[in-house]
Amino acid sequence: MRLSDGAADLVRLLRAAGPLTRAEIGVRTGWARATVNSRLDEVLEHRLVAEAGSENGARGRPAARFEFRSDAGTLLIADVGASAARLAQCDLGGRILAQSQVPVVIGAGPEPVLDAVTEALDTLPSRAAAARPWAAAISLPGPVEQPNGRIVSPPIMTGWDGLEVPAVLGPRLGVPLLVENDANAMAWGEHTVSGYADLVLVKVGTGVGAGIVANGSILRGARGAAGDLGHTYAPADEADVPLCRCGKAGCVEAYAGGWAIARDLTAEGLDVESVGDVTALLTAGEPRAIARVRAAGRVLGASLAQTVSLLNPSEIVVAGQLAVAGEHLLSGIREHVAARSLPLATRSLSIRTSERPNEVGVTGLADQAIRWALEPERLGEVLERAGG
Ligand SMILES: [Zn+2]
C-alpha cells in the first residue's frame, strides 16, 4: 500500500485545510493540473480522501471538492494521570467514538499501569470496528524525553525511570505509539479548541505541571523537560520551607499541589488522604479547604507572573482535578499576574479554567497522533499496518 510522496503531501494538505477543489489544490501547491489529477486519483484509490459535495463555479458548472476521510482509520488514546487513566478511540479527525476511565496507581510501576491501559483499550465498546487503528498516543504525568518517548527521572512515577515507553507498549498495541507529557497534551488540546498560538496550561491535580504552546507549537526545550512549573522555587515567607516529593524544598507543588493541600488539611485535623478528598471538601464548601486552595492560588500566581513576563501568552488555562475550585484558585493567580507583569503582557490576557477539563487531554493527544502518523517518515508504515 505504497503512497507516493506527492500523494502523501496532498493528504496532509487536505487534513489541514479542509475540503478543496482541484483548482484550489493547484493554487495552494503550485502543482500542474495533470499532477493534481494523478495525485488525487492515487489518494482516492487508497480511500484516504473522498469527494465532499461540490461548489458552483463562476460559470455555474459545479466543481467537486475533496476532503480527508476522518473515517479512514482510528486512533487509540490513553491519557494517564497519577490515579486514573482515560482511554478513548477517536476517528482521524479527533472525534471520540468510545471512551472509558480506569483507576491506576502511577507509582506502582509500568507493568500494572500499562496492563490496565492495554486491557481497557482492548475492551472499549468500539463503534468503528471496521476502521483499523493507525496510531496510538499516551500521555504520562512525568518528564518525557523526545523524540524517543523515554521517561526521565520522574518525581512520582516510581519504577519508570529510563523506560522507553514506545518499545514496551507499542508492540502490545500493534501500532506506532507517540508518548507525551500530560500537561503538554492538555495544552495542545486547548490550542486545538481556542486556536491561540501562545498559551500556558497549568494542571493542578495531585501535583502541578504546565504545558506551553508558543508560536503554535509545544515548547519542549532541549530534551522535553520544559514546563516544569511545579518544581520551580516558590518565594517563601515562612521559616520552615516544606519538602517536595522531588526531594528539594520550597517547590510550588509543595504548597499548591493536591498532595500538599491534603497534607496541610490533615494537619488541621481534617480526614483527607487524596486530592479527591480535597475536591469533595471544596464542593461541600468547607472553609478550611477553600482557604488552603486560595493560598495555593497565590503561590501559583507568583510563579505564573514570571511565566507571563517570560512568554507573554494569550491565555492561562487551569485544568486538573483542582480546577473545580474555580475562582478560589484563579483569584490569587489574577492578583499576582496583574501586580507583577507588564501591562502590555496582561492587557488582553485571559485567565480561566478549562471548559472541558476531563477531555482536553484526549483532544490534544488525538490531534498530535494524526499529525504524527501523517509525517512523511511514518505514513508508509502506518498505512502498511492499517491495511494488513
Ligand atoms: Zn519539587
GROMACS .gro file of C-alpha atoms and ligand atoms in nm:
model
  389
    1MET     CA    1   0.000   0.000   0.000
    2ARG     CA    2   0.279   0.235  -0.103
    3LEU     CA    3   0.181   0.600  -0.135
    4SER     CA    4   0.393   0.840  -0.338
    5ASP     CA    5   0.549   1.137  -0.158
    6GLY     CA    6   0.335   1.380  -0.358
    7ALA     CA    7   0.014   1.196  -0.268
    8ALA     CA    8   0.117   1.199   0.099
    9ASP     CA    9   0.166   1.577   0.071
   10LEU     CA   10  -0.186   1.604  -0.068
   11VAL     CA   11  -0.331   1.403   0.225
   12ARG     CA   12  -0.160   1.637   0.474
   13LEU     CA   13  -0.284   1.945   0.286
   14LEU     CA   14  -0.646   1.827   0.283
   15ARG     CA   15  -0.638   1.731   0.652
   16ALA     CA   16  -0.506   2.073   0.750
   17ALA     CA   17  -0.705   2.288   0.506
   18GLY     CA   18  -1.043   2.111   0.486
   19PRO     CA   19  -1.228   2.041   0.159
   20LEU     CA   20  -1.069   2.186  -0.157
   21THR     CA   21  -1.145   2.179  -0.529
   22ARG     CA   22  -0.889   2.069  -0.789
   23ALA     CA   23  -0.827   2.433  -0.874
   24GLU     CA   24  -0.776   2.529  -0.510
   25ILE     CA   25  -0.531   2.242  -0.463
   26GLY     CA   26  -0.340   2.370  -0.767
   27VAL     CA   27  -0.326   2.725  -0.628
   28ARG     CA   28  -0.209   2.610  -0.285
   29THR     CA   29   0.057   2.369  -0.408
   30GLY     CA   30   0.169   2.517  -0.738
   31TRP     CA   31   0.123   2.173  -0.897
   32ALA     CA   32   0.025   2.147  -1.265
   33ARG     CA   33  -0.330   2.030  -1.336
   34ALA     CA   34  -0.217   1.685  -1.450
   35THR     CA   35  -0.014   1.644  -1.129
   36VAL     CA   36  -0.314   1.743  -0.915
   37ASN     CA   37  -0.529   1.490  -1.102
   38SER     CA   38  -0.287   1.199  -1.075
   39ARG     CA   39  -0.223   1.259  -0.704
   40LEU     CA   40  -0.596   1.289  -0.637
   41ASP     CA   41  -0.654   0.960  -0.823
   42GLU     CA   42  -0.394   0.797  -0.602
   43VAL     CA   43  -0.537   0.915  -0.268
   44LEU     CA   44  -0.893   0.836  -0.381
   45GLU     CA   45  -0.783   0.484  -0.474
   46HIS     CA   46  -0.627   0.442  -0.129
   47ARG     CA   47  -0.956   0.566   0.022
   48LEU     CA   48  -0.775   0.838   0.220
   49VAL     CA   49  -0.974   1.117   0.056
   50ALA     CA   50  -1.336   1.139  -0.053
   51GLU     CA   51  -1.549   1.374  -0.260
   52ALA     CA   52  -1.723   1.619  -0.031
   53GLY     CA   53  -2.003   1.757  -0.246
   54SER     CA   54  -1.944   2.029  -0.500
   55GLU     CA   55  -1.928   2.402  -0.528
   56ASN     CA   56  -2.084   2.614  -0.801
   57GLY     CA   57  -1.808   2.761  -1.013
   58ALA     CA   58  -1.811   3.106  -1.170
   59ARG     CA   59  -1.974   2.973  -1.487
   60GLY     CA   60  -2.230   2.769  -1.298
   61ARG     CA   61  -2.055   2.437  -1.354
   62PRO     CA   62  -2.017   2.256  -1.022
   63ALA     CA   63  -1.659   2.184  -0.913
   64ALA     CA   64  -1.607   1.878  -0.694
   65ARG     CA   65  -1.440   1.927  -0.358
   66PHE     CA   66  -1.222   1.671  -0.189
   67GLU     CA   67  -1.166   1.612   0.180
   68PHE     CA   68  -0.952   1.396   0.408
   69ARG     CA   69  -1.151   1.094   0.525
   70SER     CA   70  -1.156   1.107   0.903
   71ASP     CA   71  -1.320   0.761   0.899
   72ALA     CA   72  -1.027   0.602   0.711
   73GLY     CA   73  -0.886   0.478   1.042
   74THR     CA   74  -0.894   0.528   1.416
   75LEU     CA   75  -0.658   0.643   1.692
   76LEU     CA   76  -0.606   0.477   2.029
   77ILE     CA   77  -0.564   0.733   2.306
   78ALA     CA   78  -0.459   0.692   2.671
   79ASP     CA   79  -0.450   0.999   2.896
   80VAL     CA   80  -0.285   0.866   3.211
   81GLY     CA   81  -0.277   1.066   3.533
   82ALA     CA   82  -0.143   0.984   3.878
   83SER     CA   83  -0.457   0.800   3.989
   84ALA     CA   84  -0.676   0.746   3.681
   85ALA     CA   85  -0.646   0.684   3.308
   86ARG     CA   86  -0.891   0.796   3.043
   87LEU     CA   87  -0.895   0.574   2.735
   88ALA     CA   88  -1.053   0.662   2.404
   89GLN     CA   89  -1.088   0.551   2.048
   90CYS     CA   90  -1.109   0.851   1.815
   91ASP     CA   91  -1.157   0.892   1.443
   92LEU     CA   92  -0.880   1.060   1.244
   93GLY     CA   93  -1.050   1.396   1.296
   94GLY     CA   94  -1.018   1.361   1.674
   95ARG     CA   95  -1.386   1.282   1.736
   96ILE     CA   96  -1.427   1.048   2.033
   97LEU     CA   97  -1.601   0.726   1.922
   98ALA     CA   98  -1.578   0.541   2.252
   99GLN     CA   99  -1.415   0.610   2.587
  100SER     CA  100  -1.373   0.473   2.936
  101GLN     CA  101  -1.190   0.550   3.258
  102VAL     CA  102  -1.000   0.312   3.484
  103PRO     CA  103  -0.819   0.367   3.815
  104VAL     CA  104  -0.440   0.335   3.806
  105VAL     CA  105  -0.163   0.394   4.059
  106ILE     CA  106   0.116   0.550   3.857
  107GLY     CA  107   0.371   0.489   4.134
  108ALA     CA  108   0.302   0.113   4.122
  109GLY     CA  109   0.536   0.096   3.821
  110PRO     CA  110   0.493   0.047   3.447
  111GLU     CA  111   0.370  -0.312   3.437
  112PRO     CA  112   0.035  -0.283   3.620
  113VAL     CA  113  -0.034   0.057   3.464
  114LEU     CA  114   0.041  -0.049   3.106
  115ASP     CA  115  -0.153  -0.375   3.161
  116ALA     CA  116  -0.456  -0.173   3.271
  117VAL     CA  117  -0.420   0.067   2.974
  118THR     CA  118  -0.388  -0.218   2.722
  119GLU     CA  119  -0.682  -0.408   2.863
  120ALA     CA  120  -0.905  -0.101   2.878
  121LEU     CA  121  -0.821  -0.009   2.517
  122ASP     CA  122  -0.890  -0.368   2.406
  123THR     CA  123  -1.232  -0.366   2.568
  124LEU     CA  124  -1.353  -0.023   2.450
  125PRO     CA  125  -1.704  -0.057   2.309
  126SER     CA  126  -1.585   0.033   1.964
  127ARG     CA  127  -1.835   0.193   1.733
  128ALA     CA  128  -1.591   0.184   1.444
  129ALA     CA  129  -1.488  -0.178   1.444
  130ALA     CA  130  -1.431  -0.170   1.069
  131ALA     CA  131  -1.176   0.112   1.080
  132ARG     CA  132  -0.834  -0.015   1.188
  133PRO     CA  133  -0.617   0.187   1.423
  134TRP     CA  134  -0.348   0.398   1.257
  135ALA     CA  135  -0.157   0.509   1.563
  136ALA     CA  136  -0.173   0.538   1.941
  137ALA     CA  137  -0.081   0.818   2.178
  138ILE     CA  138  -0.031   0.805   2.554
  139SER     CA  139   0.031   1.088   2.799
  140LEU     CA  140   0.202   1.032   3.133
  141PRO     CA  141   0.246   1.256   3.439
  142GLY     CA  142   0.624   1.291   3.421
  143PRO     CA  143   0.913   1.423   3.210
  144VAL     CA  144   0.917   1.258   2.865
  145GLU     CA  145   1.235   1.280   2.661
  146GLN     CA  146   1.167   1.341   2.291
  147PRO     CA  147   1.162   1.206   2.031
  148ASN     CA  148   1.227   0.863   2.184
  149GLY     CA  149   0.947   0.872   2.444
  150ARG     CA  150   1.175   0.784   2.737
  151ILE     CA  151   1.070   0.867   3.093
  152VAL     CA  152   1.349   1.057   3.270
  153SER     CA  153   1.379   1.092   3.649
  154PRO     CA  154   1.005   1.124   3.717
  155PRO     CA  155   0.926   1.253   4.069
  156ILE     CA  156   0.616   1.037   4.124
  157MET     CA  157   0.647   0.755   3.867
  158THR     CA  158   0.837   0.501   4.077
  159GLY     CA  159   0.993   0.230   3.861
  160TRP     CA  160   0.952   0.419   3.530
  161ASP     CA  161   1.290   0.595   3.515
  162GLY     CA  162   1.466   0.527   3.185
  163LEU     CA  163   1.177   0.332   3.033
  164GLU     CA  164   1.129   0.383   2.658
  165VAL     CA  165   0.752   0.354   2.655
  166PRO     CA  166   0.709   0.302   2.275
  167ALA     CA  167   0.937  -0.003   2.286
  168VAL     CA  168   0.727  -0.164   2.561
  169LEU     CA  169   0.371  -0.056   2.480
  170GLY     CA  170   0.389  -0.008   2.100
  171PRO     CA  171   0.419  -0.380   2.015
  172ARG     CA  172   0.134  -0.465   2.254
  173LEU     CA  173  -0.097  -0.221   2.079
  174GLY     CA  174   0.029  -0.318   1.734
  175VAL     CA  175   0.055   0.040   1.608
  176PRO     CA  176   0.317   0.318   1.618
  177LEU     CA  177   0.300   0.492   1.957
  178LEU     CA  178   0.355   0.857   2.047
  179VAL     CA  179   0.437   0.944   2.411
  180GLU     CA  180   0.367   1.286   2.556
  181ASN     CA  181   0.373   1.459   2.894
  182ASP     CA  182   0.022   1.501   3.037
  183ALA     CA  183   0.028   1.881   3.068
  184ASN     CA  184   0.167   1.918   2.715
  185ALA     CA  185  -0.118   1.704   2.580
  186MET     CA  186  -0.376   1.918   2.761
  187ALA     CA  187  -0.210   2.242   2.644
  188TRP     CA  188  -0.228   2.117   2.285
  189GLY     CA  189  -0.593   2.022   2.337
  190GLU     CA  190  -0.673   2.377   2.449
  191HIS     CA  191  -0.480   2.509   2.148
  192THR     CA  192  -0.681   2.297   1.904
  193VAL     CA  193  -1.005   2.432   2.056
  194SER     CA  194  -0.916   2.801   2.112
  195GLY     CA  195  -0.671   2.843   1.825
  196TYR     CA  196  -0.442   3.062   2.036
  197ALA     CA  197  -0.081   3.026   1.922
  198ASP     CA  198   0.055   3.121   2.266
  199LEU     CA  199  -0.094   2.975   2.581
  200VAL     CA  200   0.006   2.818   2.911
  201LEU     CA  201  -0.192   2.532   3.060
  202VAL     CA  202  -0.146   2.460   3.430
  203LYS     CA  203  -0.254   2.119   3.551
  204VAL     CA  204  -0.329   2.130   3.921
  205GLY     CA  205  -0.411   1.782   4.044
  206THR     CA  206  -0.214   1.569   4.283
  207GLY     CA  207   0.090   1.756   4.153
  208VAL     CA  208   0.143   2.071   3.947
  209GLY     CA  209   0.267   2.078   3.588
  210ALA     CA  210   0.247   2.314   3.293
  211GLY     CA  211   0.226   2.276   2.918
  212ILE     CA  212   0.336   2.565   2.700
  213VAL     CA  213   0.222   2.637   2.344
  214ALA     CA  214   0.443   2.906   2.187
  215ASN     CA  215   0.422   3.024   1.826
  216GLY     CA  216   0.171   2.746   1.757
  217SER     CA  217   0.397   2.461   1.875
  218ILE     CA  218   0.450   2.282   2.205
  219LEU     CA  219   0.754   2.432   2.374
  220ARG     CA  220   0.956   2.128   2.485
  221GLY     CA  221   1.301   2.269   2.547
  222ALA     CA  222   1.619   2.085   2.455
  223ARG     CA  223   1.522   1.746   2.599
  224GLY     CA  224   1.148   1.765   2.664
  225ALA     CA  225   1.158   1.895   3.021
  226ALA     CA  226   1.012   2.244   2.964
  227GLY     CA  227   0.703   2.343   3.161
  228ASP     CA  228   0.807   2.201   3.496
  229LEU     CA  229   0.628   2.478   3.685
  230GLY     CA  230   0.554   2.261   3.989
  231HIS     CA  231   0.920   2.233   4.077
  232THR     CA  232   1.015   2.596   4.033
  233TYR     CA  233   1.100   2.768   4.361
  234ALA     CA  234   0.819   2.948   4.537
  235PRO     CA  235   0.926   3.258   4.727
  236ALA     CA  236   0.877   3.151   5.089
  237ASP     CA  237   0.762   3.374   5.371
  238GLU     CA  238   0.783   3.117   5.645
  239ALA     CA  239   1.065   2.967   5.848
  240ASP     CA  240   1.011   2.601   5.767
  241VAL     CA  241   1.006   2.559   5.391
  242PRO     CA  242   0.810   2.242   5.301
  243LEU     CA  243   0.987   1.946   5.146
  244CYS     CA  244   0.872   1.846   4.797
  245ARG     CA  245   0.815   1.498   4.655
  246CYS     CA  246   1.109   1.562   4.422
  247GLY     CA  247   1.347   1.579   4.718
  248LYS     CA  248   1.403   1.954   4.708
  249ALA     CA  249   1.242   2.209   4.939
  250GLY     CA  250   1.017   2.503   4.862
  251CYS     CA  251   0.880   2.394   4.521
  252VAL     CA  252   0.549   2.545   4.403
  253GLU     CA  253   0.400   2.196   4.423
  254ALA     CA  254   0.499   2.161   4.789
  255TYR     CA  255   0.248   2.443   4.861
  256ALA     CA  256  -0.005   2.420   4.581
  257GLY     CA  257  -0.021   2.056   4.469
  258GLY     CA  258  -0.322   1.850   4.574
  259TRP     CA  259  -0.096   1.628   4.786
  260ALA     CA  260   0.040   1.933   4.974
  261ILE     CA  261  -0.309   2.072   5.035
  262ALA     CA  262  -0.416   1.729   5.162
  263ARG     CA  263  -0.111   1.728   5.394
  264ASP     CA  264  -0.199   2.071   5.534
  265LEU     CA  265  -0.567   1.988   5.583
  266THR     CA  266  -0.471   1.667   5.763
  267ALA     CA  267  -0.252   1.877   5.994
  268GLU     CA  268  -0.559   2.089   6.064
  269GLY     CA  269  -0.742   1.777   6.178
  270LEU     CA  270  -0.949   1.702   5.867
  271ASP     CA  271  -0.975   1.349   5.729
  272VAL     CA  272  -0.805   1.396   5.392
  273GLU     CA  273  -0.598   1.139   5.204
  274SER     CA  274  -0.609   1.237   4.839
  275VAL     CA  275  -0.679   1.521   4.601
  276GLY     CA  276  -1.022   1.362   4.554
  277ASP     CA  277  -1.093   1.422   4.923
  278VAL     CA  278  -0.984   1.785   4.881
  279THR     CA  279  -1.223   1.841   4.590
  280ALA     CA  280  -1.503   1.677   4.791
  281LEU     CA  281  -1.443   1.927   5.074
  282LEU     CA  282  -1.438   2.215   4.825
  283THR     CA  283  -1.767   2.101   4.677
  284ALA     CA  284  -1.912   2.083   5.029
  285GLY     CA  285  -1.793   2.442   5.094
  286GLU     CA  286  -1.552   2.354   5.380
  287PRO     CA  287  -1.392   2.691   5.475
  288ARG     CA  288  -1.052   2.546   5.566
  289ALA     CA  289  -1.024   2.371   5.229
  290ILE     CA  290  -1.124   2.689   5.050
  291ALA     CA  291  -0.864   2.889   5.246
  292ARG     CA  292  -0.591   2.640   5.152
  293VAL     CA  293  -0.686   2.647   4.784
  294ARG     CA  294  -0.687   3.027   4.782
  295ALA     CA  295  -0.338   3.022   4.935
  296ALA     CA  296  -0.236   2.772   4.666
  297GLY     CA  297  -0.367   3.012   4.402
  298ARG     CA  298  -0.142   3.288   4.537
  299VAL     CA  299   0.167   3.062   4.521
  300LEU     CA  300   0.076   2.960   4.167
  301GLY     CA  301   0.017   3.325   4.079
  302ALA     CA  302   0.361   3.435   4.196
  303SER     CA  303   0.520   3.172   3.973
  304LEU     CA  304   0.286   3.233   3.679
  305ALA     CA  305   0.356   3.607   3.692
  306GLN     CA  306   0.714   3.523   3.598
  307THR     CA  307   0.589   3.284   3.329
  308VAL     CA  308   0.374   3.561   3.182
  309SER     CA  309   0.669   3.802   3.180
  310LEU     CA  310   0.886   3.546   3.002
  311LEU     CA  311   0.635   3.408   2.749
  312ASN     CA  312   0.355   3.665   2.704
  313PRO     CA  313   0.077   3.408   2.647
  314SER     CA  314  -0.277   3.495   2.531
  315GLU     CA  315  -0.427   3.258   2.784
  316ILE     CA  316  -0.353   3.084   3.112
  317VAL     CA  317  -0.582   2.782   3.137
  318VAL     CA  318  -0.613   2.594   3.465
  319ALA     CA  319  -0.708   2.225   3.443
  320GLY     CA  320  -0.664   1.915   3.656
  321GLN     CA  321  -0.880   1.795   3.944
  322LEU     CA  322  -0.843   2.115   4.149
  323ALA     CA  323  -0.976   2.328   3.862
  324VAL     CA  324  -1.320   2.265   4.018
  325ALA     CA  325  -1.214   2.525   4.276
  326GLY     CA  326  -1.267   2.786   4.002
  327GLU     CA  327  -1.244   3.142   4.129
  328HIS     CA  328  -1.095   3.031   4.463
  329LEU     CA  329  -0.789   2.920   4.268
  330LEU     CA  330  -0.798   3.183   3.992
  331SER     CA  331  -0.822   3.493   4.212
  332GLY     CA  332  -0.471   3.454   4.355
  333ILE     CA  333  -0.334   3.391   4.006
  334ARG     CA  334  -0.506   3.702   3.869
  335GLU     CA  335  -0.389   3.917   4.158
  336HIS     CA  336  -0.021   3.824   4.127
  337VAL     CA  337  -0.007   3.831   3.749
  338ALA     CA  338  -0.171   4.175   3.739
  339ALA     CA  339   0.064   4.310   4.008
  340ARG     CA  340   0.388   4.179   3.866
  341SER     CA  341   0.372   4.157   3.487
  342LEU     CA  342   0.393   4.439   3.232
  343PRO     CA  343   0.063   4.595   3.123
  344LEU     CA  344   0.141   4.501   2.762
  345ALA     CA  345   0.157   4.134   2.867
  346THR     CA  346  -0.157   4.140   3.082
  347ARG     CA  347  -0.385   4.375   2.883
  348SER     CA  348  -0.560   4.104   2.684
  349LEU     CA  349  -0.451   3.803   2.890
  350SER     CA  350  -0.730   3.561   2.972
  351ILE     CA  351  -0.700   3.355   3.293
  352ARG     CA  352  -0.964   3.083   3.315
  353THR     CA  353  -1.036   2.721   3.394
  354SER     CA  354  -1.064   2.467   3.115
  355GLU     CA  355  -1.416   2.423   2.979
  356ARG     CA  356  -1.356   2.052   2.914
  357PRO     CA  357  -1.106   1.957   3.186
  358ASN     CA  358  -1.171   1.582   3.157
  359GLU     CA  359  -1.147   1.551   2.779
  360VAL     CA  360  -0.897   1.814   2.675
  361GLY     CA  361  -0.604   1.575   2.720
  362VAL     CA  362  -0.767   1.323   2.484
  363THR     CA  363  -0.839   1.601   2.233
  364GLY     CA  364  -0.476   1.712   2.236
  365LEU     CA  365  -0.337   1.359   2.206
  366ALA     CA  366  -0.568   1.270   1.916
  367ASP     CA  367  -0.465   1.579   1.720
  368GLN     CA  368  -0.098   1.513   1.789
  369ALA     CA  369  -0.136   1.146   1.694
  370ILE     CA  370  -0.286   1.213   1.350
  371ARG     CA  371  -0.029   1.482   1.267
  372TRP     CA  372   0.244   1.242   1.377
  373ALA     CA  373   0.101   0.948   1.182
  374LEU     CA  374   0.089   1.160   0.865
  375GLU     CA  375   0.454   1.268   0.888
  376PRO     CA  376   0.648   1.162   0.576
  377GLU     CA  377   0.878   0.921   0.760
  378ARG     CA  378   0.586   0.745   0.934
  379LEU     CA  379   0.292   0.739   0.691
  380GLY     CA  380   0.421   0.441   0.491
  381GLU     CA  381   0.444   0.220   0.800
  382VAL     CA  382   0.108   0.342   0.930
  383LEU     CA  383  -0.074   0.255   0.606
  384GLU     CA  384   0.102  -0.078   0.571
  385ARG     CA  385  -0.004  -0.185   0.922
  386ALA     CA  386  -0.356  -0.043   0.893
  387GLY     CA  387  -0.408  -0.214   0.558
  388GLY     CA  388  -0.268  -0.551   0.665
  389ZN      ZN  389   0.976   1.966   4.374
   0.00000   0.00000   0.00000
